[in-house]
Amino acid sequence: MEGSKRQVAYAYLSSVREIDLEIKRKSTQHDELETCLIPSGIRYDLDKVQTTPADQLSKVASKVIDLEREIRDLKRLKAARLMEITDILSRLENKDEETVLTEFFVGRIAMREIASSVFLEKSAAYDLRRKGLEHVFPLIPEKTRGEIAKRMKNTEIPEKMENQSDKMVAWIS
């Protein structure tokens, strides 16, 4: 049971990274669509081509505007989640655990760098992270814990899948 508590705490603390990756994906899509709005030069050496009355540029511009709104909303969500997570981490009794978890999940620092910055062996830093995750679990709001556990259960890969191609296809789809 402790392992699943750690997994829920890990997923919760990692949610900032997931939001950030979603922002990056939408920003990439936004930037590429925005380049489609830049007018190209007029070419007089090509044949004149009649186009349909549907204006594709307005559809692209509309999608760009929608993506800008989604990115702005995701940034607000990320900021709120960061404040929530740092508040939870600040309530940990062991400040070494707080430091390791904050640097790993908020600062996105590699464990080897965290270990050297707090003057510990890498294995000791991993132990602090493991224990810290166990201590964070009860601090996460119960509703949030339930949602994460449910989501994790829905995405769990079944244990034995040998010669069960029908079940594998059903699980994947």
PDB file of C-alpha atoms in Angstrom:
ATOM      1  CA  MET A   1       0.000   0.000   0.000  1.00  0.00           C
ATOM      2  CA  GLU A   2       2.903   2.356   0.721  1.00  0.00           C
ATOM      3  CA  GLY A   3       4.032   1.993  -2.883  1.00  0.00           C
ATOM      4  CA  SER A   4       0.683   3.123  -4.244  1.00  0.00           C
ATOM      5  CA  LYS A   5       0.695   6.104  -1.859  1.00  0.00           C
ATOM      6  CA  ARG A   6       4.130   7.059  -3.168  1.00  0.00           C
ATOM      7  CA  GLN A   7       2.872   6.663  -6.733  1.00  0.00           C
ATOM      8  CA  VAL A   8      -0.094   8.963  -6.081  1.00  0.00           C
ATOM      9  CA  ALA A   9       2.163  11.549  -4.402  1.00  0.00           C
ATOM     10  CA  TYR A  10       4.675  11.275  -7.265  1.00  0.00           C
ATOM     11  CA  ALA A  11       1.913  11.732  -9.862  1.00  0.00           C
ATOM     12  CA  TYR A  12       0.543  14.739  -7.979  1.00  0.00           C
ATOM     13  CA  LEU A  13       3.925  16.429  -7.662  1.00  0.00           C
ATOM     14  CA  SER A  14       4.699  15.611 -11.314  1.00  0.00           C
ATOM     15  CA  SER A  15       1.497  17.263 -12.499  1.00  0.00           C
ATOM     16  CA  VAL A  16       3.365  20.549 -12.950  1.00  0.00           C
ATOM     17  CA  ARG A  17       5.638  18.854 -15.491  1.00  0.00           C
ATOM     18  CA  GLU A  18       2.615  17.451 -17.317  1.00  0.00           C
ATOM     19  CA  ILE A  19       1.042  20.910 -17.496  1.00  0.00           C
ATOM     20  CA  ASP A  20       4.338  22.355 -18.718  1.00  0.00           C
ATOM     21  CA  LEU A  21       4.609  19.722 -21.455  1.00  0.00           C
ATOM     22  CA  GLU A  22       1.052  20.504 -22.545  1.00  0.00           C
ATOM     23  CA  ILE A  23       1.995  24.197 -22.718  1.00  0.00           C
ATOM     24  CA  LYS A  24       5.039  23.323 -24.863  1.00  0.00           C
ATOM     25  CA  ARG A  25       2.962  21.199 -27.252  1.00  0.00           C
ATOM     26  CA  LYS A  26       0.337  23.903 -27.663  1.00  0.00           C
ATOM     27  CA  SER A  27       3.006  26.604 -28.031  1.00  0.00           C
ATOM     28  CA  THR A  28       4.695  24.632 -30.797  1.00  0.00           C
ATOM     29  CA  GLN A  29       1.388  24.173 -32.581  1.00  0.00           C
ATOM     30  CA  HIS A  30       0.590  27.877 -32.087  1.00  0.00           C
ATOM     31  CA  ASP A  31       3.949  29.017 -33.451  1.00  0.00           C
ATOM     32  CA  GLU A  32       3.693  26.824 -36.537  1.00  0.00           C
ATOM     33  CA  LEU A  33       0.144  27.899 -37.297  1.00  0.00           C
ATOM     34  CA  GLU A  34       1.121  31.518 -36.780  1.00  0.00           C
ATOM     35  CA  THR A  35       3.799  31.203 -39.470  1.00  0.00           C
ATOM     36  CA  CYS A  36       1.042  30.168 -41.867  1.00  0.00           C
ATOM     37  CA  LEU A  37      -0.536  33.593 -41.396  1.00  0.00           C
ATOM     38  CA  ILE A  38       2.526  35.433 -42.680  1.00  0.00           C
ATOM     39  CA  PRO A  39       1.744  36.540 -46.224  1.00  0.00           C
ATOM     40  CA  SER A  40       3.982  35.285 -48.962  1.00  0.00           C
ATOM     41  CA  GLY A  41       5.198  37.497 -51.748  1.00  0.00           C
ATOM     42  CA  ILE A  42       3.129  38.008 -54.874  1.00  0.00           C
ATOM     43  CA  ARG A  43       4.411  35.961 -57.774  1.00  0.00           C
ATOM     44  CA  TYR A  44       3.587  37.316 -61.223  1.00  0.00           C
ATOM     45  CA  ASP A  45       5.356  34.550 -63.079  1.00  0.00           C
ATOM     46  CA  LEU A  46       2.870  31.827 -62.031  1.00  0.00           C
ATOM     47  CA  ASP A  47      -0.548  31.040 -63.455  1.00  0.00           C
ATOM     48  CA  LYS A  48      -3.500  32.738 -61.840  1.00  0.00           C
ATOM     49  CA  VAL A  49      -5.456  30.272 -59.761  1.00  0.00           C
ATOM     50  CA  GLN A  50      -9.041  30.695 -58.700  1.00  0.00           C
ATOM     51  CA  THR A  51      -9.635  29.737 -55.080  1.00  0.00           C
ATOM     52  CA  THR A  52     -12.761  28.678 -53.281  1.00  0.00           C
ATOM     53  CA  PRO A  53     -14.761  31.255 -51.412  1.00  0.00           C
ATOM     54  CA  ALA A  54     -13.887  29.638 -48.068  1.00  0.00           C
ATOM     55  CA  ASP A  55     -11.239  31.684 -46.305  1.00  0.00           C
ATOM     56  CA  GLN A  56      -8.656  29.283 -44.845  1.00  0.00           C
ATOM     57  CA  LEU A  57      -6.654  32.069 -43.233  1.00  0.00           C
ATOM     58  CA  SER A  58      -9.545  33.015 -40.957  1.00  0.00           C
ATOM     59  CA  LYS A  59      -9.790  29.391 -39.776  1.00  0.00           C
ATOM     60  CA  VAL A  60      -6.066  29.339 -39.032  1.00  0.00           C
ATOM     61  CA  ALA A  61      -6.263  32.700 -37.269  1.00  0.00           C
ATOM     62  CA  SER A  62      -9.184  31.447 -35.187  1.00  0.00           C
ATOM     63  CA  LYS A  63      -7.212  28.352 -34.154  1.00  0.00           C
ATOM     64  CA  VAL A  64      -4.201  30.534 -33.255  1.00  0.00           C
ATOM     65  CA  ILE A  65      -6.406  32.685 -31.027  1.00  0.00           C
ATOM     66  CA  ASP A  66      -7.928  29.589 -29.396  1.00  0.00           C
ATOM     67  CA  LEU A  67      -4.454  28.178 -28.723  1.00  0.00           C
ATOM     68  CA  GLU A  68      -3.349  31.482 -27.178  1.00  0.00           C
ATOM     69  CA  ARG A  69      -6.318  31.295 -24.785  1.00  0.00           C
ATOM     70  CA  GLU A  70      -5.591  27.636 -23.934  1.00  0.00           C
ATOM     71  CA  ILE A  71      -1.911  28.423 -23.290  1.00  0.00           C
ATOM     72  CA  ARG A  72      -2.850  31.346 -21.039  1.00  0.00           C
ATOM     73  CA  ASP A  73      -5.279  29.119 -19.080  1.00  0.00           C
ATOM     74  CA  LEU A  74      -2.648  26.379 -18.747  1.00  0.00           C
ATOM     75  CA  LYS A  75      -0.109  28.899 -17.449  1.00  0.00           C
ATOM     76  CA  ARG A  76      -2.596  30.029 -14.802  1.00  0.00           C
ATOM     77  CA  LEU A  77      -3.245  26.396 -13.853  1.00  0.00           C
ATOM     78  CA  LYS A  78       0.497  25.741 -13.655  1.00  0.00           C
ATOM     79  CA  ALA A  79       1.034  28.753 -11.382  1.00  0.00           C
ATOM     80  CA  ALA A  80      -1.819  27.700  -9.100  1.00  0.00           C
ATOM     81  CA  ARG A  81      -0.543  24.115  -8.953  1.00  0.00           C
ATOM     82  CA  LEU A  82       3.006  25.301  -8.204  1.00  0.00           C
ATOM     83  CA  MET A  83       1.762  27.424  -5.313  1.00  0.00           C
ATOM     84  CA  GLU A  84      -0.327  24.505  -4.034  1.00  0.00           C
ATOM     85  CA  ILE A  85       2.593  22.073  -4.240  1.00  0.00           C
ATOM     86  CA  THR A  86       5.104  24.425  -2.611  1.00  0.00           C
ATOM     87  CA  ASP A  87       2.597  25.049   0.191  1.00  0.00           C
ATOM     88  CA  ILE A  88       2.211  21.300   0.762  1.00  0.00           C
ATOM     89  CA  LEU A  89       5.962  20.730   0.653  1.00  0.00           C
ATOM     90  CA  SER A  90       6.559  23.559   3.136  1.00  0.00           C
ATOM     91  CA  ARG A  91       4.408  21.678   5.666  1.00  0.00           C
ATOM     92  CA  LEU A  92       6.795  18.708   5.734  1.00  0.00           C
ATOM     93  CA  GLU A  93       8.522  18.298   9.098  1.00  0.00           C
ATOM     94  CA  ASN A  94      11.806  17.071   7.631  1.00  0.00           C
ATOM     95  CA  LYS A  95      13.385  20.008   5.809  1.00  0.00           C
ATOM     96  CA  ASP A  96      15.818  17.722   3.964  1.00  0.00           C
ATOM     97  CA  GLU A  97      12.836  15.903   2.441  1.00  0.00           C
ATOM     98  CA  GLU A  98      11.290  19.264   1.581  1.00  0.00           C
ATOM     99  CA  THR A  99      14.516  20.388  -0.098  1.00  0.00           C
ATOM    100  CA  VAL A 100      14.907  17.200  -2.134  1.00  0.00           C
ATOM    101  CA  LEU A 101      11.260  17.154  -3.250  1.00  0.00           C
ATOM    102  CA  THR A 102      11.202  20.866  -4.046  1.00  0.00           C
ATOM    103  CA  GLU A 103      14.387  20.707  -6.088  1.00  0.00           C
ATOM    104  CA  PHE A 104      13.294  17.554  -7.913  1.00  0.00           C
ATOM    105  CA  PHE A 105       9.656  18.370  -8.672  1.00  0.00           C
ATOM    106  CA  VAL A 106       9.607  22.167  -8.720  1.00  0.00           C
ATOM    107  CA  GLY A 107      13.180  22.948  -9.757  1.00  0.00           C
ATOM    108  CA  ARG A 108      13.493  19.922 -12.083  1.00  0.00           C
ATOM    109  CA  ILE A 109      16.997  19.246 -10.900  1.00  0.00           C
ATOM    110  CA  ALA A 110      18.546  15.809 -11.435  1.00  0.00           C
ATOM    111  CA  MET A 111      18.891  13.621  -8.350  1.00  0.00           C
ATOM    112  CA  ARG A 112      22.698  13.444  -8.655  1.00  0.00           C
ATOM    113  CA  GLU A 113      22.874  17.261  -8.545  1.00  0.00           C
ATOM    114  CA  ILE A 114      20.442  17.397  -5.626  1.00  0.00           C
ATOM    115  CA  ALA A 115      22.514  14.846  -3.736  1.00  0.00           C
ATOM    116  CA  SER A 116      25.689  16.856  -4.191  1.00  0.00           C
ATOM    117  CA  SER A 117      23.985  20.149  -3.280  1.00  0.00           C
ATOM    118  CA  VAL A 118      22.735  18.751   0.054  1.00  0.00           C
ATOM    119  CA  PHE A 119      26.007  16.858   0.634  1.00  0.00           C
ATOM    120  CA  LEU A 120      24.515  13.352   0.523  1.00  0.00           C
ATOM    121  CA  GLU A 121      25.164  10.155  -1.334  1.00  0.00           C
ATOM    122  CA  LYS A 122      22.818   9.679  -4.267  1.00  0.00           C
ATOM    123  CA  SER A 123      21.177   6.697  -2.544  1.00  0.00           C
ATOM    124  CA  ALA A 124      20.501   8.818   0.560  1.00  0.00           C
ATOM    125  CA  ALA A 125      18.862  11.487  -1.604  1.00  0.00           C
ATOM    126  CA  TYR A 126      16.651   8.831  -3.187  1.00  0.00           C
ATOM    127  CA  ASP A 127      15.734   7.593   0.313  1.00  0.00           C
ATOM    128  CA  LEU A 128      14.770  11.139   1.303  1.00  0.00           C
ATOM    129  CA  ARG A 129      12.647  11.446  -1.815  1.00  0.00           C
ATOM    130  CA  ARG A 130      10.918   8.106  -1.109  1.00  0.00           C
ATOM    131  CA  LYS A 131      10.221   8.988   2.529  1.00  0.00           C
ATOM    132  CA  GLY A 132       9.155  12.490   1.553  1.00  0.00           C
ATOM    133  CA  LEU A 133       6.629  11.112  -0.934  1.00  0.00           C
ATOM    134  CA  GLU A 134       5.153   8.974   1.835  1.00  0.00           C
ATOM    135  CA  HIS A 135       4.897  12.037   4.083  1.00  0.00           C
ATOM    136  CA  VAL A 136       3.381  14.182   1.303  1.00  0.00           C
ATOM    137  CA  PHE A 137       0.553  11.736   0.580  1.00  0.00           C
ATOM    138  CA  PRO A 138      -1.614  12.639   3.612  1.00  0.00           C
ATOM    139  CA  LEU A 139      -1.110  16.362   2.899  1.00  0.00           C
ATOM    140  CA  ILE A 140      -2.641  16.088  -0.590  1.00  0.00           C
ATOM    141  CA  PRO A 141      -6.369  16.923  -0.516  1.00  0.00           C
ATOM    142  CA  GLU A 142      -8.412  13.707  -0.323  1.00  0.00           C
ATOM    143  CA  LYS A 143     -10.458  14.558  -3.419  1.00  0.00           C
ATOM    144  CA  THR A 144      -7.282  15.077  -5.443  1.00  0.00           C
ATOM    145  CA  ARG A 145      -5.779  11.820  -4.145  1.00  0.00           C
ATOM    146  CA  GLY A 146      -8.908   9.949  -5.220  1.00  0.00           C
ATOM    147  CA  GLU A 147      -8.883  11.477  -8.700  1.00  0.00           C
ATOM    148  CA  ILE A 148      -5.221  10.615  -9.208  1.00  0.00           C
ATOM    149  CA  ALA A 149      -5.660   7.063  -7.908  1.00  0.00           C
ATOM    150  CA  LYS A 150      -8.657   6.566 -10.207  1.00  0.00           C
ATOM    151  CA  ARG A 151      -6.774   7.912 -13.217  1.00  0.00           C
ATOM    152  CA  MET A 152      -3.774   5.714 -12.408  1.00  0.00           C
ATOM    153  CA  LYS A 153      -6.002   2.654 -12.060  1.00  0.00           C
ATOM    154  CA  ASN A 154      -7.589   3.341 -15.455  1.00  0.00           C
ATOM    155  CA  THR A 155      -4.196   3.558 -17.162  1.00  0.00           C
ATOM    156  CA  GLU A 156      -2.663   0.556 -15.445  1.00  0.00           C
ATOM    157  CA  ILE A 157      -1.372  -2.196 -17.751  1.00  0.00           C
ATOM    158  CA  PRO A 158      -2.836  -5.614 -16.906  1.00  0.00           C
ATOM    159  CA  GLU A 159      -0.340  -7.992 -15.267  1.00  0.00           C
ATOM    160  CA  LYS A 160      -0.515 -11.016 -17.606  1.00  0.00           C
ATOM    161  CA  MET A 161      -1.161 -10.466 -21.267  1.00  0.00           C
ATOM    162  CA  GLU A 162       0.291 -13.640 -22.808  1.00  0.00           C
ATOM    163  CA  ASN A 163      -1.846 -14.997 -25.665  1.00  0.00           C
ATOM    164  CA  GLN A 164      -4.598 -12.521 -24.924  1.00  0.00           C
ATOM    165  CA  SER A 165      -4.541 -10.361 -28.023  1.00  0.00           C
ATOM    166  CA  ASP A 166      -8.278  -9.595 -27.783  1.00  0.00           C
ATOM    167  CA  LYS A 167      -7.885  -8.280 -24.258  1.00  0.00           C
ATOM    168  CA  MET A 168      -4.760  -6.334 -25.236  1.00  0.00           C
ATOM    169  CA  VAL A 169      -6.587  -4.630 -28.112  1.00  0.00           C
ATOM    170  CA  ALA A 170      -9.504  -3.812 -25.807  1.00  0.00           C
ATOM    171  CA  TRP A 171      -7.160  -2.421 -23.184  1.00  0.00           C
ATOM    172  CA  ILE A 172      -5.259  -0.266 -25.689  1.00  0.00           C
ATOM    173  CA  SER A 173      -8.385   1.181 -27.296  1.00  0.00           C
TER     174      SER A 173
END
